[in-house]
Coordinates of C-alpha atoms in Angstrom, one line a residue:
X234 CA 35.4 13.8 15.5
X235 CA 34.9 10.5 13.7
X236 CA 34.8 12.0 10.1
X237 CA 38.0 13.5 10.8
X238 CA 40.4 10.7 10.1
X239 CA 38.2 9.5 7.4
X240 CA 38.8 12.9 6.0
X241 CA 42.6 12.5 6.2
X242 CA 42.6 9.3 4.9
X243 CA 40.5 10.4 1.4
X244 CA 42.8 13.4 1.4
X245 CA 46.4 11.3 1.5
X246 CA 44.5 8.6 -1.0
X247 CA 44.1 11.3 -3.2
X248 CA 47.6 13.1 -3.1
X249 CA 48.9 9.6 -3.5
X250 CA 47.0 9.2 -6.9
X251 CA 48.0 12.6 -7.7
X252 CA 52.2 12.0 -7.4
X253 CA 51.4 8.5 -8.8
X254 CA 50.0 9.7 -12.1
X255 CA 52.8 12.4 -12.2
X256 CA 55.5 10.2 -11.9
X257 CA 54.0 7.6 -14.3
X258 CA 54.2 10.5 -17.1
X259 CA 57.8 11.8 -15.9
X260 CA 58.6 8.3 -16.6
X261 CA 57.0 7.9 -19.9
X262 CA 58.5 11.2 -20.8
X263 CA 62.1 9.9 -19.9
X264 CA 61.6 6.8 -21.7
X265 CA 60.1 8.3 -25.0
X266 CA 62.6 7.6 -27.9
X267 CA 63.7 11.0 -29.5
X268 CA 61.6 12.0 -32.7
X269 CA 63.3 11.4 -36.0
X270 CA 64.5 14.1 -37.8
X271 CA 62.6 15.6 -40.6
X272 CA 63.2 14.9 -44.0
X273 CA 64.5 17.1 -46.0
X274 CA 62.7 18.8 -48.7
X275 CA 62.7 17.2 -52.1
X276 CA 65.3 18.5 -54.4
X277 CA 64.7 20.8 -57.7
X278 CA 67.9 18.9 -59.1
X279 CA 67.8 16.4 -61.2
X280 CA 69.8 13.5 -60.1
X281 CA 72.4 11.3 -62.1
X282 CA 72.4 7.8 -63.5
X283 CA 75.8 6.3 -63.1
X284 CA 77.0 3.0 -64.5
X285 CA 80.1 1.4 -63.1
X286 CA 81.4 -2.0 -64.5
X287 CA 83.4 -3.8 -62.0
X288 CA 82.9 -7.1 -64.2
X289 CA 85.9 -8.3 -65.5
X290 CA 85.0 -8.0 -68.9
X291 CA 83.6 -5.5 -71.3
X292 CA 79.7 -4.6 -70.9
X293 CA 77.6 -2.7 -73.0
X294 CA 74.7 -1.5 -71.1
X295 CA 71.1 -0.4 -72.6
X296 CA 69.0 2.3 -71.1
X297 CA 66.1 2.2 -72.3
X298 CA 63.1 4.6 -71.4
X299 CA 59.5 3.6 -70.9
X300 CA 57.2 4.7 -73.6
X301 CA 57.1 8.3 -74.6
X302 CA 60.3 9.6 -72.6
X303 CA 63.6 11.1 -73.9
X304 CA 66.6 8.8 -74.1
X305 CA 69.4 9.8 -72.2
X306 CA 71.9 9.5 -74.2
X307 CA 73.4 12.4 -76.6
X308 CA 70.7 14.2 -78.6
X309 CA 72.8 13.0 -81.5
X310 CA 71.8 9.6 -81.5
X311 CA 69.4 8.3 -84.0
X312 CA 68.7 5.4 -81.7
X313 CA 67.0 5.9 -78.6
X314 CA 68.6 2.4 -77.5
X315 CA 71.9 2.9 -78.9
X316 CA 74.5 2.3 -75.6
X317 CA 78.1 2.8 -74.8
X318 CA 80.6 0.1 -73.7
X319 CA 82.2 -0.5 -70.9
X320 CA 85.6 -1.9 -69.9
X321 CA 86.6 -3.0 -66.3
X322 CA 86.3 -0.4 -64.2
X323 CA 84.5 2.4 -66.5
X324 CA 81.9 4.9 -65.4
X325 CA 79.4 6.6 -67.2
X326 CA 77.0 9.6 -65.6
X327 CA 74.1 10.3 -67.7
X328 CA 71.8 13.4 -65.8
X329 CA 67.9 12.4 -65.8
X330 CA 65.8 14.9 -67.6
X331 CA 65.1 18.3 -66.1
X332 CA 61.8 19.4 -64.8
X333 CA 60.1 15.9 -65.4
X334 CA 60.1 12.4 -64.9
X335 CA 61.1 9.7 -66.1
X336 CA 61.4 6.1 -65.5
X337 CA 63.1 3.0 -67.8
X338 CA 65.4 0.4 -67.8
X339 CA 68.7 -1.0 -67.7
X340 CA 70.3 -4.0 -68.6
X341 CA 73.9 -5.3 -68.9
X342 CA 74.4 -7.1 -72.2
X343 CA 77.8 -9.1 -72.7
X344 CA 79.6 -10.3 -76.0
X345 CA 77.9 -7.7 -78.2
X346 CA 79.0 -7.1 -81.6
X347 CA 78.7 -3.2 -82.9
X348 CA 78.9 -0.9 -85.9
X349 CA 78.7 2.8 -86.5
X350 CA 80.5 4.8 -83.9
X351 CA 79.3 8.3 -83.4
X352 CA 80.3 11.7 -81.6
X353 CA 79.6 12.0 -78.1
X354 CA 81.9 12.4 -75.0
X355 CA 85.7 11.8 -75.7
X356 CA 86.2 9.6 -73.0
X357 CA 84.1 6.8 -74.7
X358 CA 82.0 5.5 -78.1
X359 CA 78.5 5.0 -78.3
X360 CA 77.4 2.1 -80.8
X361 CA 74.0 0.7 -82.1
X362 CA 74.0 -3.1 -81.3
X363 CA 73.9 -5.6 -84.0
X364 CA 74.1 -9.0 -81.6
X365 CA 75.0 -9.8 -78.0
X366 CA 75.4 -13.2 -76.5
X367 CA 73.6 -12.1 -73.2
X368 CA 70.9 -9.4 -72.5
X369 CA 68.9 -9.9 -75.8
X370 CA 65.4 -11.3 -75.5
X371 CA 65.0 -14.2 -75.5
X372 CA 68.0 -14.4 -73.8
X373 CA 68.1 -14.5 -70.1
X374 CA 69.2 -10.4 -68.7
X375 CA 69.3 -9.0 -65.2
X376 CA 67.4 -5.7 -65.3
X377 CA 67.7 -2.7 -63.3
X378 CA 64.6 -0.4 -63.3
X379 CA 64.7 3.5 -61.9
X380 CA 61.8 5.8 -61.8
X381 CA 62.7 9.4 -61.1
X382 CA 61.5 13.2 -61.0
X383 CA 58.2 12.6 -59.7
X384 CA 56.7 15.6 -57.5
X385 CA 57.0 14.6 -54.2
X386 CA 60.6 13.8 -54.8
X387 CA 60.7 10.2 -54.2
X388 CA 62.5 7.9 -56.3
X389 CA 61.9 4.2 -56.9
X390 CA 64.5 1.5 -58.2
X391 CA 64.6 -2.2 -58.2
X392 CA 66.2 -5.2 -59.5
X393 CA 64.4 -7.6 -61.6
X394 CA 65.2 -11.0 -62.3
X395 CA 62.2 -12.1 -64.4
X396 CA 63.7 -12.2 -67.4
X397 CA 66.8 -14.4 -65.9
X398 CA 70.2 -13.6 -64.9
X399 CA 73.1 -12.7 -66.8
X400 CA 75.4 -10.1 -65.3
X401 CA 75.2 -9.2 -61.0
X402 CA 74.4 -5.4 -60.5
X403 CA 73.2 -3.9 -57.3
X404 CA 71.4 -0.3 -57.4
X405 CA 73.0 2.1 -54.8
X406 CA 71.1 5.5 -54.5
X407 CA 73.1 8.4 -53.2
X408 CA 70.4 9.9 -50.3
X409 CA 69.5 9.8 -47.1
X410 CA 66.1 8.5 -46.1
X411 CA 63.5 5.8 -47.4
X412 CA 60.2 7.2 -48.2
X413 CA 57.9 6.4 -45.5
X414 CA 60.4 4.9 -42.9
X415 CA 63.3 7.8 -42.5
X416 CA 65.5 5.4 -42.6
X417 CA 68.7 4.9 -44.7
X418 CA 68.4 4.6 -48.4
X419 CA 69.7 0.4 -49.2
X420 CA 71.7 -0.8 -51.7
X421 CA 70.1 -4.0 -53.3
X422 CA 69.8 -6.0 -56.0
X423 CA 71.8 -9.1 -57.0
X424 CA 75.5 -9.7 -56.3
X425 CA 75.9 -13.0 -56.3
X426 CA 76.8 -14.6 -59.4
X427 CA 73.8 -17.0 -59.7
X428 CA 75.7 -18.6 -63.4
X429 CA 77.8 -20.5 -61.2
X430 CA 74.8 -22.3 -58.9
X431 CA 72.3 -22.2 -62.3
X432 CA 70.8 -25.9 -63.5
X433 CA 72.7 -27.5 -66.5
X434 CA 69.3 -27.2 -68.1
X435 CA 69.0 -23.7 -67.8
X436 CA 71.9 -22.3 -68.8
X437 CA 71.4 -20.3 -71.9
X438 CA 74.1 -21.1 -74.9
X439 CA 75.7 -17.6 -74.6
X440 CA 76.1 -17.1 -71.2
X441 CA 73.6 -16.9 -68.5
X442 CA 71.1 -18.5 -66.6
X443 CA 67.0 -18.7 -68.0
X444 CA 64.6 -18.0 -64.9
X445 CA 61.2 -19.9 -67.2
X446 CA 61.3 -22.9 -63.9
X447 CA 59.9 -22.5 -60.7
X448 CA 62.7 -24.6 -59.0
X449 CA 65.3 -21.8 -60.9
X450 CA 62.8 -19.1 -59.6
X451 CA 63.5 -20.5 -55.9
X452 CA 66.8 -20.3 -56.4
X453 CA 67.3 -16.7 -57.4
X454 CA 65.8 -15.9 -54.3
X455 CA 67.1 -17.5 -51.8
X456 CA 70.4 -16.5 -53.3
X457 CA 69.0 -12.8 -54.0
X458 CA 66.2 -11.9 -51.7
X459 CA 65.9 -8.6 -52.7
X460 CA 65.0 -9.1 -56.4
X461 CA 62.1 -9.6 -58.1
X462 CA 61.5 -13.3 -59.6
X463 CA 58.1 -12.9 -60.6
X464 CA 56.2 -9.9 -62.2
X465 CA 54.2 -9.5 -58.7
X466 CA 57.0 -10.2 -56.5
X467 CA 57.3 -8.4 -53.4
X468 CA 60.2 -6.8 -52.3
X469 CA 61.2 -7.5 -48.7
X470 CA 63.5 -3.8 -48.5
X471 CA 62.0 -0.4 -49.3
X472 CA 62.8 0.6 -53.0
X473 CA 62.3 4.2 -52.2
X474 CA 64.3 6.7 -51.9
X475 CA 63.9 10.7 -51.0
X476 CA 65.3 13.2 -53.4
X477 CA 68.9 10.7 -53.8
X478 CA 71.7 12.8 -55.7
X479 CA 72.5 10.1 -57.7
X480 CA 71.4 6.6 -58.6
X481 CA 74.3 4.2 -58.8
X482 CA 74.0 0.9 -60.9
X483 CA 76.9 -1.2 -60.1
X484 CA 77.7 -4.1 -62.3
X485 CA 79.6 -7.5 -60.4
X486 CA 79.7 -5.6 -57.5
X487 CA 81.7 -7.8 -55.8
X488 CA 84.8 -8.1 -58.1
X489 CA 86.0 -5.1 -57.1
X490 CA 89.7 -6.9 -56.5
X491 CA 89.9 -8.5 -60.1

């Protein structure tokens, strides 16, 4: 008769553990965060590369690919750097290259002095540049570099401030998740207008401001964080970007009310 309550006793223990151990995973259930949604399936379209000056003044950007890749201007260019300009305000939507990738660069040269017009789209001119007070080496140029088309869909775009500043421009890619994090794709580069705060000393004659001291390296960054000062900077945002529709490079972003 003795073993009998000990009996009970192990018995109760052990229904306890049991409803303690199903409650525990009720509750982890409940408090599970909902899984993010899938990504969707990389796109067999090409994007775009769109160029909007907001400056107030005249640009004339240069897109120029990396080594061995079609320019994406008019096939009837005989200068794979030749560029249009652009007046305050102006767009210009250039579709990336079918079936393959492709990767290159973009810059926002200011002052520029052209020659030799040729057909293209109505809406503007194309020119081949002769001399431009900012965004010629060695002159100090903000640079915007895109990588498209590769095979898992993912694209890749940053701002680079190596080579100095001369114009802002952010990157804005039209998609909706970062590689790797499903978040949204960000819009970064350089707004601020880093002229105005640049050392006497480095200010370039034509405009600009020269990036070749580390004290001026500093200061890009703080002011820019999510541009690159130096060739093995490290981006503090994701650069990627899943399948975007269209990769917007904005030039002085923030003068949209001039």
């Amino acid at each position: 008769m003795a073993a009998q309550p000990k009996l009970l006793q192990a018995l109760l223990f052990l229904l306890l553990l049991s409803f303690t151990a199903v409650s525990a995973a009720q509750l982890e259930e409940a408090e599970a965060p909902p899984p993010r949604p899938p990504p969707p399936p990389p796109s067999t379209t090409p994007p775009n590369l769109t160029l909007h000056n907001m400056c107030p003044y005249t640009i004339w950007p240069l897109i120029t690919p990396n080594s061995g890749l079609p320019s994406l201007l008019p096939s009837d260019s005989d200068d794979e750097n030749s560029f249009t300009h652009l007046a305050n305000g102006a767009l210009l939507t250039l579709p990336f290259p079918a079936g393959q990738a492709w990767s290159g660069r973009i810059v926002a040269r200011t002052g520029c002095v052209s020659v030799g017009p040729y057909a293209s789209d109505p809406d503007s001119e194309l020119f081949a540049a002769t001399r431009c007070a900012t965004g010629d080496p060695p002159e100090p140029v903000t640079v915007a570099q895109v990588s498209v088309g590769s095979a898992d869909g993912i694209a890749a775009y940053s701002v680079s401030l190596v080579d100095g500043f001369n114009v802002p421009l952010v990157v804005t890619p039209d998609g909706s998740f970062v590689s790797g994090s499903g978040g949204g794709c960000p819009t970064l580069g350089c707004a601020a207008d880093l002229e105005a705060v640049c050392p006497e000393d480095a200010k370039a004659p034509g405009g600009g401001c020269r990036a070749e001291d580390e004290g001026v390296r500093e200061l890009f960054k703080r002011r820019c964080p999510d541009a690159r000062t130096t060739p093995n900077d490290v981006e503090v945002t994701p650069q990627r970007c899943l399948s975007p529709r269209e990769l917007r490079i904005v030039f002085c972003p923030d003068a949209g009310g001039n």
